[in-house]
Amino acid sequence: MQDQDKPAGLVRAVAGIDAAITARHHIAVREFFDDGTEHLSRFTIDPTLAGLERLSQRLAAIQAPLTAVVEPTSMTWLALALAVERAGGQMEMIGARHSARLREAIMGKNKSDVIDSEVLTHAGEIFDPPPLVLASPGQLALRRAVVRRAGAVIDGNRYWRRLLSLARWAFPDLWTAFAGSESTALAVLGRWPTSDLWHPRARQP
């Protein structure tokens, strides 16, 4: 005969982590018991090494299979994934677009860090996110270098177009003589970097 006073056993747990870059991370932990009940707890940690260590300790204390769900917020997810792995859990990642739709379906237009972390605990009920496999340090470094290079190329192109726009406004007659040739513009701007030399009186002997 089953003991009616026997406490319910913990079956599994899901942690929703609303990652931040400089603010505190918000974590919601939903624990599932064998009698069908659930328990939700919340806490926050600092985005520091001490905070990540505290996260590992809190999650390691859960005596059940643990899955953590996070959004790809910058590169913050990487440190959180390592903290979850140290606690013996498995990290999963869900796109921000999907979590936003899930939050709207559950909470409507309400949004906060506390709500976001709790919504992420329900992600596995709707989606089937694969376990997060961390890339090697070399792959992560290459990815970061590619992203930075792309940003530098975009910034350089933006500055160059701004310079040409100002040149077209500052000396329209000379710009007309360039006939839209960027090579000619570069040659002239490189040889005569100041507009004083383009004034008619500056060319008089």
Coordinates of C-alpha atoms in Angstrom, one line a residue, residues 49-145:
L49 CA 32.5 35.3 -12.2
A50 CA 31.1 35.3 -8.7
G51 CA 27.6 35.5 -10.1
L52 CA 28.2 32.6 -12.5
E53 CA 29.6 30.5 -9.6
R54 CA 26.5 31.2 -7.6
L55 CA 24.4 30.1 -10.5
S56 CA 26.3 26.9 -10.8
Q57 CA 25.8 26.2 -7.1
R58 CA 22.1 27.0 -7.2
L59 CA 21.5 24.7 -10.1
A60 CA 23.8 21.9 -8.8
A61 CA 21.6 21.7 -5.7
I62 CA 18.6 20.5 -7.8
Q63 CA 18.6 16.8 -7.5
A64 CA 17.0 16.0 -10.9
P65 CA 17.8 16.3 -14.6
L66 CA 18.2 19.9 -15.4
T67 CA 17.6 21.8 -18.7
A68 CA 18.3 25.5 -19.0
V69 CA 17.0 27.7 -21.8
V70 CA 18.5 31.0 -22.9
E71 CA 18.3 33.4 -25.8
P72 CA 21.4 34.3 -27.8
T73 CA 22.0 37.7 -26.1
S74 CA 25.3 38.9 -27.5
M75 CA 28.0 36.4 -26.3
T76 CA 26.6 36.3 -22.7
W77 CA 25.1 32.9 -23.4
L78 CA 28.6 31.4 -23.6
A79 CA 29.5 32.0 -19.9
L80 CA 26.0 30.9 -18.8
A81 CA 26.3 27.7 -20.8
L82 CA 29.6 26.9 -19.0
A83 CA 28.0 27.6 -15.7
V84 CA 25.1 25.3 -16.5
E85 CA 27.5 22.5 -17.6
R86 CA 29.4 22.8 -14.3
A87 CA 26.1 22.3 -12.5
G88 CA 25.5 19.1 -14.5
G89 CA 22.8 20.5 -16.6
Q90 CA 22.2 20.9 -20.3
M91 CA 21.8 24.2 -22.1
E92 CA 19.4 24.9 -24.9
M93 CA 19.0 28.0 -27.0
I94 CA 16.0 29.5 -28.6
G95 CA 15.8 32.4 -31.0
A96 CA 14.6 35.8 -29.7
R97 CA 12.0 35.9 -32.4
H98 CA 10.4 32.6 -31.3
S99 CA 10.6 33.5 -27.6
A100 CA 8.9 36.8 -28.3
R101 CA 6.0 35.1 -30.1
L102 CA 5.7 32.6 -27.2
R103 CA 5.7 35.5 -24.6
E104 CA 3.0 37.3 -26.6
A105 CA 0.9 34.1 -26.7
I106 CA 1.3 33.5 -22.9
M107 CA 1.6 37.0 -21.4
G108 CA 0.1 39.3 -24.1
K109 CA 1.9 42.6 -24.4
N110 CA 3.4 42.4 -21.0
K111 CA 7.2 42.3 -20.9
S112 CA 9.8 42.3 -18.2
D113 CA 13.0 40.4 -17.3
V114 CA 11.0 38.3 -14.8
I115 CA 8.3 37.5 -17.4
D116 CA 11.0 36.6 -20.1
S117 CA 12.8 34.2 -17.8
E118 CA 9.5 32.4 -16.8
V119 CA 8.4 32.2 -20.5
L120 CA 11.6 30.5 -21.3
T121 CA 10.8 27.7 -18.9
H122 CA 7.8 26.8 -21.2
A123 CA 9.9 26.9 -24.5
G124 CA 10.4 23.1 -24.4
E125 CA 6.6 22.6 -24.3
I126 CA 6.2 24.4 -27.7
F127 CA 9.5 24.1 -29.5
D128 CA 12.0 21.3 -29.7
P129 CA 15.3 23.1 -29.3
P130 CA 18.4 20.9 -29.7
P131 CA 21.0 20.7 -26.9
L132 CA 23.6 23.5 -27.2
V133 CA 27.0 22.2 -28.4
L134 CA 29.7 24.7 -27.5
A135 CA 32.2 25.4 -30.3
S136 CA 35.9 25.2 -29.8
P137 CA 37.8 28.4 -28.7
G138 CA 39.3 28.7 -32.1
Q139 CA 35.9 28.6 -33.8
L140 CA 34.5 31.2 -31.4
A141 CA 37.6 33.5 -32.0
L142 CA 37.1 33.1 -35.7
R143 CA 33.5 34.0 -35.5
R144 CA 34.2 37.0 -33.4
A145 CA 36.9 38.2 -35.8

